[in-house]
Tab-separated table of C-alpha atoms and ligand atoms in Angstrom:
chain	number	residue	atom	x	y	z
M	1	MET	CA	1.836	-17.249	-20.885
M	2	PHE	CA	4.549	-15.272	-22.352
M	3	ALA	CA	4.419	-12.872	-25.636
M	4	TYR	CA	7.382	-11.429	-27.218
M	5	SER	CA	7.180	-7.558	-27.801
M	6	THR	CA	8.544	-5.062	-30.238
M	7	ASN	CA	10.426	-3.396	-27.622
M	8	ARG	CA	12.303	-6.614	-26.978
M	9	THR	CA	11.004	-7.212	-23.377
M	10	TYR	CA	8.723	-10.214	-22.279
M	11	MET	CA	5.080	-9.718	-21.538
M	12	LYS	CA	3.108	-11.797	-19.497
M	13	LYS	CA	-0.235	-12.405	-21.348
M	14	GLU	CA	-2.899	-11.093	-18.347
M	15	LYS	CA	-5.057	-8.162	-18.354
M	16	ILE	CA	-4.983	-6.199	-14.990
M	17	LEU	CA	-7.133	-3.805	-13.660
M	18	VAL	CA	-5.897	-1.030	-10.596
M	19	ILE	CA	-8.632	-0.001	-8.650
M	20	GLY	CA	-7.562	3.341	-6.772
M	21	ALA	CA	-4.837	3.669	-9.509
M	22	SER	CA	-4.522	7.571	-8.821
M	23	GLY	CA	-3.625	7.049	-5.120
M	24	GLN	CA	-0.588	7.098	-3.561
M	25	ILE	CA	0.786	3.565	-4.294
M	26	GLY	CA	-1.906	3.250	-7.407
M	27	VAL	CA	0.316	5.516	-9.367
M	28	GLU	CA	3.530	3.709	-8.791
M	29	LEU	CA	2.066	0.299	-8.750
M	30	THR	CA	0.304	1.038	-12.371
M	31	LEU	CA	3.488	2.427	-13.762
M	32	ALA	CA	5.592	-0.558	-12.319
M	33	LEU	CA	3.235	-3.173	-14.008
M	34	ARG	CA	2.648	-1.302	-17.049
M	35	LYS	CA	6.739	-2.029	-17.647
M	36	ILE	CA	5.914	-5.491	-17.134
M	37	TYR	CA	2.752	-6.408	-18.871
M	38	GLY	CA	2.794	-3.529	-21.290
M	39	GLY	CA	0.856	-0.001	-21.179
M	40	ALA	CA	-2.274	-1.361	-22.959
M	41	ASN	CA	-2.843	-4.509	-20.321
M	42	VAL	CA	-2.897	-2.539	-17.244
M	43	VAL	CA	-6.022	-0.389	-16.741
M	44	ALA	CA	-6.175	2.096	-14.236
M	45	SER	CA	-9.165	3.286	-12.641
M	46	ASP	CA	-10.213	5.635	-9.889
M	47	LEU	CA	-12.899	7.602	-8.967
M	48	ARG	CA	-10.996	10.627	-9.038
M	49	GLU	CA	-9.364	12.089	-12.428
M	50	GLU	CA	-6.381	10.696	-13.732
M	51	ASN	CA	-3.146	11.005	-12.100
M	52	GLU	CA	-1.023	13.303	-14.189
M	53	LEU	CA	1.738	10.828	-14.081
M	54	LEU	CA	-0.213	7.942	-15.429
M	55	LYS	CA	-1.505	9.780	-18.999
M	56	GLY	CA	-0.430	8.780	-21.776
M	57	SER	CA	1.162	5.316	-20.293
M	58	GLY	CA	-2.240	3.134	-20.867
M	59	PRO	CA	-6.013	3.016	-20.478
M	60	TYR	CA	-7.643	4.981	-17.878
M	61	VAL	CA	-11.398	4.319	-16.501
M	62	SER	CA	-13.709	6.416	-14.130
M	63	LEU	CA	-14.987	3.783	-11.798
M	64	ASP	CA	-16.563	3.560	-8.231
M	65	VAL	CA	-15.970	0.356	-6.964
M	66	MET	CA	-18.701	0.530	-5.002
M	67	ASN	CA	-20.915	0.000	-7.836
M	68	LYS	CA	-20.671	-3.505	-8.256
M	69	GLU	CA	-22.466	-4.016	-11.498
M	70	MET	CA	-20.666	-1.210	-13.046
M	71	LEU	CA	-17.351	-2.634	-11.842
M	72	HIS	CA	-18.718	-6.538	-13.234
M	73	VAL	CA	-19.221	-4.768	-16.750
M	74	GLN	CA	-16.129	-3.356	-16.841
M	75	ILE	CA	-14.156	-6.474	-15.967
M	76	ILE	CA	-15.848	-8.580	-18.869
M	77	ARG	CA	-16.011	-5.628	-21.222
M	78	GLN	CA	-12.134	-5.154	-20.475
M	79	ASN	CA	-11.117	-8.882	-20.497
M	80	ILE	CA	-9.681	-8.468	-16.918
M	81	THR	CA	-7.741	-11.624	-15.906
M	82	GLN	CA	-6.409	-9.641	-12.558
M	83	VAL	CA	-7.778	-7.060	-10.058
M	84	TYR	CA	-5.375	-5.056	-7.541
M	85	LEU	CA	-7.828	-3.156	-5.230
M	86	LEU	CA	-6.111	-0.331	-3.614
M	87	ALA	CA	-9.483	1.869	-2.718
M	88	ALA	CA	-9.437	2.182	0.775
M	89	ILE	CA	-10.072	5.141	3.414
M	90	LEU	CA	-6.908	5.265	5.348
M	91	SER	CA	-6.518	5.583	9.539
M	92	ALA	CA	-6.693	9.403	10.216
M	93	THR	CA	-9.617	10.065	7.610
M	94	GLY	CA	-10.890	6.760	8.827
M	95	GLU	CA	-11.416	7.915	12.302
M	96	LYS	CA	-13.425	11.111	11.220
M	97	ASN	CA	-16.019	9.175	9.670
M	98	PRO	CA	-16.141	5.253	10.908
M	99	PRO	CA	-19.243	4.199	9.006
M	100	LEU	CA	-17.855	5.636	5.759
M	101	ALA	CA	-14.346	3.829	6.107
M	102	TRP	CA	-16.067	0.516	7.206
M	103	ASN	CA	-18.503	1.044	4.055
M	104	LEU	CA	-15.922	1.590	1.489
M	105	ASN	CA	-12.999	-0.745	2.648
M	106	MET	CA	-15.215	-3.626	3.474
M	107	GLN	CA	-17.523	-3.373	0.712
M	108	SER	CA	-15.121	-2.675	-2.092
M	109	LEU	CA	-13.318	-5.933	-1.114
M	110	LEU	CA	-16.551	-7.879	-1.211
M	111	ASN	CA	-17.669	-6.851	-4.430
M	112	VAL	CA	-13.889	-7.685	-5.650
M	113	LEU	CA	-13.780	-11.216	-4.204
M	114	ASP	CA	-17.704	-11.911	-5.413
M	115	ILE	CA	-16.808	-10.990	-9.240
M	116	ALA	CA	-12.949	-12.826	-8.761
M	117	LYS	CA	-14.821	-16.114	-7.765
M	118	GLU	CA	-17.805	-15.343	-10.654
M	119	GLU	CA	-15.212	-14.557	-13.374
M	120	LYS	CA	-12.641	-16.837	-12.304
M	121	LEU	CA	-10.130	-14.290	-12.169
M	122	THR	CA	-6.191	-15.586	-11.968
M	123	LYS	CA	-5.459	-13.319	-9.047
M	124	VAL	CA	-6.280	-10.283	-6.601
M	125	TYR	CA	-4.088	-8.451	-4.700
M	126	TRP	CA	-5.348	-6.329	-1.917
M	127	PRO	CA	-3.402	-4.671	0.631
M	128	SER	CA	-3.380	-4.765	4.519
M	129	SER	CA	-2.034	-2.912	7.052
M	130	ILE	CA	0.206	-2.793	10.301
M	131	ALA	CA	-3.138	-0.995	11.787
M	132	VAL	CA	-4.568	-4.539	11.989
M	133	PHE	CA	-2.353	-4.534	15.456
M	134	GLY	CA	-3.475	-2.598	18.616
M	135	PRO	CA	-2.000	-2.010	21.799
M	136	THR	CA	-2.184	-5.543	23.146
M	137	SER	CA	0.182	-6.398	20.416
M	138	PRO	CA	3.800	-7.214	20.935
M	139	LYS	CA	5.474	-3.241	20.533
M	140	ASN	CA	8.865	-4.569	18.931
M	141	GLU	CA	9.343	-7.147	16.154
M	142	CYS	CA	5.459	-7.679	16.230
M	143	PRO	CA	5.240	-11.307	14.827
M	144	GLN	CA	3.010	-12.607	11.809
M	145	TYR	CA	0.820	-14.401	14.702
M	146	THR	CA	0.100	-12.826	18.146
M	147	ILE	CA	-2.991	-11.077	19.905
M	148	ILE	CA	-4.653	-8.523	17.297
M	149	GLU	CA	-7.002	-6.541	18.760
M	150	PRO	CA	-7.210	-3.126	16.703
M	151	THR	CA	-8.791	-0.119	17.765
M	152	THR	CA	-9.271	2.094	14.569
M	153	VAL	CA	-12.021	1.546	12.090
M	154	TYR	CA	-9.171	1.412	9.665
M	155	GLY	CA	-7.689	-1.552	11.430
M	156	ILE	CA	-10.765	-3.470	12.466
M	157	SER	CA	-11.604	-3.060	8.526
M	158	LYS	CA	-8.029	-4.743	7.416
M	159	TYR	CA	-8.349	-7.538	9.899
M	160	ALA	CA	-11.850	-8.277	8.937
M	161	GLY	CA	-10.766	-7.966	4.966
M	162	GLU	CA	-7.595	-10.270	5.720
M	163	PHE	CA	-10.026	-12.894	7.091
M	164	TRP	CA	-12.386	-12.487	4.010
M	165	CYS	CA	-9.251	-13.085	1.516
M	166	ASN	CA	-8.741	-16.256	3.304
M	167	TYR	CA	-12.148	-17.344	3.159
M	168	TYR	CA	-12.831	-16.728	-0.600
M	169	TYR	CA	-9.180	-18.595	-1.326
M	170	GLN	CA	-10.255	-21.694	1.299
M	171	ARG	CA	-13.874	-22.139	0.189
M	172	TYR	CA	-13.916	-20.932	-3.454
M	173	GLY	CA	-10.056	-20.604	-4.613
M	174	VAL	CA	-9.715	-17.381	-5.438
M	175	ASP	CA	-6.074	-16.917	-5.322
M	176	VAL	CA	-5.949	-13.614	-3.336
M	177	ARG	CA	-2.599	-12.327	-1.925
M	178	SER	CA	-2.186	-9.356	0.682
M	179	LEU	CA	0.471	-7.366	2.688
M	180	ARG	CA	0.477	-5.606	5.766
M	181	TYR	CA	1.787	-2.538	4.633
M	182	PRO	CA	4.263	-0.509	6.799
M	183	GLY	CA	3.667	3.548	6.337
M	184	LEU	CA	5.036	3.980	3.008
M	185	ILE	CA	7.110	7.170	2.209
M	186	SER	CA	6.937	8.513	-1.571
M	187	TYR	CA	7.878	11.430	-3.787
M	188	LYS	CA	5.670	10.516	-6.633
M	189	SER	CA	2.284	11.010	-5.013
M	190	SER	CA	0.996	11.989	-2.098
M	191	PRO	CA	-0.272	10.142	0.946
M	192	GLY	CA	-4.316	9.796	1.396
M	193	GLY	CA	-4.927	10.584	5.072
M	194	GLY	CA	-2.918	7.989	7.093
M	195	THR	CA	-1.269	8.546	10.565
M	196	THR	CA	2.339	7.765	8.935
M	197	ASP	CA	1.639	10.454	6.331
M	198	TYR	CA	3.956	13.109	8.482
M	199	ALA	CA	7.106	10.826	7.538
M	200	VAL	CA	6.131	12.254	3.505
M	201	GLU	CA	5.059	15.617	4.598
M	202	ILE	CA	8.621	16.022	6.580
M	203	PHE	CA	10.351	15.929	3.498
M	204	HIS	CA	8.472	18.686	1.239
M	205	ALA	CA	8.529	20.685	4.416
M	206	ALA	CA	12.226	20.617	4.652
M	207	LYS	CA	13.047	21.342	1.219
M	208	GLU	CA	10.528	23.980	1.029
M	209	LYS	CA	10.916	25.913	4.540
M	210	GLN	CA	13.644	24.111	6.476
M	211	LYS	CA	11.336	23.408	8.972
M	212	TYR	CA	8.249	20.850	9.924
M	213	THR	CA	5.893	20.655	12.800
M	214	SER	CA	5.212	16.636	13.496
M	215	PHE	CA	1.724	15.758	14.362
M	216	LEU	CA	3.280	12.812	16.112
M	217	ARG	CA	5.465	13.204	19.251
M	218	GLU	CA	9.471	13.315	18.630
M	219	ASP	CA	9.765	10.013	20.162
M	220	THR	CA	7.082	8.056	18.069
M	221	HIS	CA	8.706	4.808	16.666
M	222	LEU	CA	6.698	3.305	13.731
M	223	PRO	CA	6.925	0.667	11.162
M	224	MET	CA	7.719	2.501	7.462
M	225	MET	CA	8.743	1.176	3.954
M	226	TYR	CA	10.350	3.253	0.997
M	227	MET	CA	7.567	3.196	-1.949
M	228	PRO	CA	10.255	1.180	-4.352
M	229	ASP	CA	10.649	-1.443	-1.551
M	230	ALA	CA	6.792	-1.647	-1.122
M	231	ILE	CA	6.254	-1.940	-4.996
M	232	ARG	CA	9.030	-4.805	-5.408
M	233	ALA	CA	7.272	-6.865	-2.693
M	234	THR	CA	3.968	-6.296	-4.040
M	235	ILE	CA	4.843	-7.417	-7.579
M	236	GLU	CA	7.568	-10.352	-5.879
M	237	LEU	CA	4.056	-11.649	-3.633
M	238	MET	CA	2.307	-11.527	-7.046
M	239	GLU	CA	4.712	-13.493	-9.178
M	240	ALA	CA	5.724	-16.302	-6.586
M	241	PRO	CA	4.187	-19.467	-7.150
M	242	ALA	CA	0.817	-20.116	-5.581
M	243	GLU	CA	2.447	-23.050	-3.561
M	244	LYS	CA	4.929	-20.602	-1.714
M	245	ILE	CA	2.013	-18.480	-0.848
M	246	LYS	CA	1.393	-20.174	3.147
M	247	VAL	CA	0.120	-17.177	4.597
M	248	ARG	CA	-3.759	-16.415	2.696
M	249	THR	CA	-4.804	-13.796	5.273
M	250	SER	CA	-1.737	-11.446	5.173
M	251	TYR	CA	1.860	-11.191	5.394
M	252	ASN	CA	3.909	-9.052	7.922
M	253	LEU	CA	6.116	-6.718	5.687
M	254	SER	CA	8.825	-4.750	6.969
M	255	GLY	CA	11.151	-2.071	6.023
M	256	MET	CA	12.345	0.216	8.589
M	257	SER	CA	11.528	1.696	11.990
M	258	PHE	CA	12.184	5.232	12.985
M	259	SER	CA	10.814	8.215	15.192
M	260	PRO	CA	10.460	11.865	13.922
M	261	ILE	CA	13.198	12.914	15.551
M	262	GLU	CA	15.409	10.138	13.606
M	263	ILE	CA	14.248	11.150	10.739
M	264	GLY	CA	14.928	14.913	11.434
M	265	ASP	CA	18.314	14.105	12.181
M	266	GLU	CA	18.787	12.049	9.052
M	267	ILE	CA	17.374	14.994	6.872
M	268	ARG	CA	19.700	17.687	8.726
M	269	LYS	CA	22.814	15.366	7.259
M	270	HIS	CA	21.604	17.180	3.768
M	271	ILE	CA	20.000	20.331	4.973
M	272	PRO	CA	22.019	21.406	8.172
M	273	GLY	CA	19.604	24.189	9.037
M	274	PHE	CA	16.266	21.861	9.183
M	275	GLN	CA	14.297	22.565	12.117
M	276	LEU	CA	11.563	19.989	13.761
M	277	ASP	CA	8.976	21.093	16.160
M	278	VAL	CA	6.292	18.931	17.316
M	279	LYS	CA	2.769	19.512	18.132
M	280	PRO	CA	0.920	16.000	18.508
M	281	ASP	CA	-2.628	15.855	17.642
M	282	TYR	CA	-5.379	12.736	17.374
M	283	ARG	CA	-3.522	10.594	15.350
M	284	GLN	CA	-0.819	10.569	18.237
M	285	GLN	CA	-3.311	8.098	19.861
M	286	ILE	CA	-3.437	6.152	16.608
M	287	ALA	CA	-0.015	5.669	16.576
M	288	ASP	CA	0.587	4.801	19.975
M	289	SER	CA	-1.559	1.575	19.270
M	290	TRP	CA	0.423	0.417	16.709
M	291	PRO	CA	3.951	-1.637	16.912
M	292	LYS	CA	7.243	0.071	16.629
M	293	SER	CA	8.719	-2.533	14.549
M	294	ILE	CA	7.583	-5.534	12.214
M	295	ASP	CA	8.748	-9.320	11.970
M	296	ASP	CA	8.580	-10.001	8.382
M	297	SER	CA	10.674	-13.414	8.553
M	298	LYS	CA	7.300	-15.759	7.310
M	299	ALA	CA	7.578	-13.131	4.156
M	300	SER	CA	10.988	-13.785	3.711
M	301	GLU	CA	10.668	-17.634	4.538
M	302	ASP	CA	8.144	-18.208	2.102
M	303	TRP	CA	8.833	-16.175	-1.039
M	304	GLY	CA	12.172	-14.571	-0.499
M	305	TRP	CA	11.320	-11.077	0.683
M	306	LYS	CA	14.244	-8.597	1.777
M	307	PRO	CA	13.851	-4.985	1.604
M	308	GLU	CA	16.727	-2.835	0.399
M	309	PHE	CA	16.251	0.784	1.684
M	310	ASP	CA	17.151	1.673	5.391
M	311	LEU	CA	16.423	5.150	6.511
M	312	ALA	CA	19.869	6.636	5.757
M	313	LYS	CA	19.386	5.435	1.806
M	314	MET	CA	15.683	6.265	1.615
M	315	THR	CA	16.275	10.077	3.185
M	316	ALA	CA	19.202	10.361	0.353
M	317	ASP	CA	16.916	9.031	-2.368
M	318	MET	CA	14.019	11.139	-1.319
M	319	LEU	CA	15.749	14.333	-0.995
M	320	MET	CA	17.728	13.745	-4.696
M	321	ASN	CA	14.052	12.886	-6.316
M	322	LEU	CA	12.365	15.993	-4.481
M	323	ASN	CA	15.759	18.317	-5.976
M	324	ALA	CA	15.334	16.977	-9.058
M	325	SER	CA	11.983	17.327	-9.407
M	326	ALA	CA	12.077	20.960	-8.298
M	327	GLY	CA	14.868	21.691	-10.862
M	328	SER	CA	12.384	20.281	-13.470
M	329	GLU	CA	9.817	22.633	-12.399
M	330	GLY	CA	11.890	25.526	-12.378
A	1	NAD	P1	-4.622	6.547	-1.592
A	1	NAD	O1	-5.764	7.220	-0.548
A	1	NAD	O2	-3.602	7.083	-1.345
A	1	NAD	O3	-5.380	5.991	-2.448
A	1	NAD	C1	-6.859	5.498	-2.540
A	1	NAD	C2	-7.531	5.765	-4.430
A	1	NAD	O4	-8.437	5.029	-4.140
A	1	NAD	C3	-7.714	7.405	-4.276
A	1	NAD	O5	-6.988	7.845	-5.027
A	1	NAD	C4	-9.188	7.398	-4.143
A	1	NAD	O6	-9.517	8.358	-4.947
A	1	NAD	C5	-9.319	5.914	-4.831
A	1	NAD	N1	-10.817	5.666	-4.250
A	1	NAD	C6	-11.679	5.892	-3.281
A	1	NAD	N2	-12.682	5.324	-3.122
A	1	NAD	C7	-12.873	5.353	-4.307
A	1	NAD	C8	-13.924	4.203	-4.808
A	1	NAD	N3	-15.170	4.063	-4.462
A	1	NAD	N4	-13.805	3.669	-6.048
A	1	NAD	C9	-12.942	3.731	-6.746
A	1	NAD	N5	-11.643	4.420	-6.263
A	1	NAD	C10	-11.749	4.722	-5.173
A	1	NAD	O7	-4.066	5.242	-0.824
A	1	NAD	P2	-2.937	4.590	-0.611
A	1	NAD	O8	-1.962	5.069	0.434
A	1	NAD	O9	-2.492	4.562	-2.395
A	1	NAD	O10	-3.385	3.197	-0.272
A	1	NAD	C11	-3.758	2.359	-1.320
A	1	NAD	C12	-3.949	0.731	-0.305
A	1	NAD	O11	-2.938	0.716	0.479
A	1	NAD	C13	-5.357	0.989	0.654
A	1	NAD	O12	-5.918	-0.406	0.855
A	1	NAD	C14	-4.273	1.076	1.990
A	1	NAD	O13	-5.302	1.020	2.685
A	1	NAD	C15	-3.310	0.165	1.910
A	1	NAD	N6	-2.205	1.060	2.694
A	1	NAD	C16	-1.550	2.218	2.181
A	1	NAD	C17	-0.309	2.535	2.937
A	1	NAD	C18	0.139	3.748	2.842
A	1	NAD	O14	0.996	4.177	3.948
A	1	NAD	N7	0.191	4.584	1.797
A	1	NAD	C19	-0.155	1.539	4.334
A	1	NAD	C20	-0.562	0.420	4.352
A	1	NAD	C21	-1.442	-0.300	3.648
A	2	AKB	C1	-1.923	4.962	7.749
A	2	AKB	O1	-1.410	5.681	8.329
A	2	AKB	O2	-3.218	4.885	7.869
A	2	AKB	C2	-1.250	4.091	6.865
A	2	AKB	C3	-1.173	2.371	7.027
A	2	AKB	C4	0.072	2.255	7.721
A	2	AKB	O3	-2.036	1.828	6.946
A	2	AKB	N1	-0.079	4.774	5.965
């Protein structure tokens, strides 16, 4: 399965399609996969235009994952062996148009799973979310197996999706793998309509204006993760031998947990004049329905997951990288 490339790295003979490659995770995951598999072997696709950071690093196709026929044609035409499906409508945007969110989040997954079954793809990746948990789930160190009663359309679609993944694995042998990501924090690409987006906005506002008004209350603790950890977790999960993957719905995944006041205090260590205000909106209710922290011991046991970034390390790295990009722009 390995070929030796001219730049002296080992590359695996897979051809990967990333759907939703211009999104917050898609950009960084595509770049990371291109490093491992070679630029030409990772096809980025999205409904919107190619993200600037992807340009020149590999092929891009414009694709609507809802058009199953076109998706199927692309998978055959490009000799695709693995699909990473990232297209979705997230929690906050989902509440504005529940039927649209349900339709995209469910149908995109069913289209991909069906084609994976038919074309015997080697692997599929599809992310779930901590949004599967609801107000009746344990708030602290929420376990892998517990009461799960989501109250957002996004959470319902993710929970249903997890069971479709399990179904296609059990019934048809499709090797589909999944992680329940916490809120993701990144500096390369912007978040796309989630309840945890404040934790990205706060960094940009701190850098630009030294002040930020959070749409979540100051004491709202939520599970979060820095993007480098999320990308590494995704790749480690996908590279793990199949027999190690015991959870075929979706794995709990944990990085850190903090509230607006705690991240504000951490930012103030780097930007002493930083001012945090709060003006909670409709997203507060969504955040209140989710756990404060997650127990990911199953992911550690099964395939050795261990996060690297805590709040202090992430904050320092975010601000350093935002400073560096501001410097290169100016
Ligand atoms: P995002 O909104 O930033 O990106 C999604 C991408 O999908 C966008 O570029 C969008 O243009 C594209 N897309 C939308 N409809 C499409 C269609 N019909 N066909 C093709 N592309 C389409 O989302 P993200 O934050 O990168 O999330 C990716 C996945 O990870 C989603 O499934 C999301 O639920 C999950 N997730 C994200 C987070 C997070 O904090 N970012 C946390 C938990 C789970
Ligand atoms: C959201 O807030 O919707 C996402 C998620 C946790 O799934 N960041």
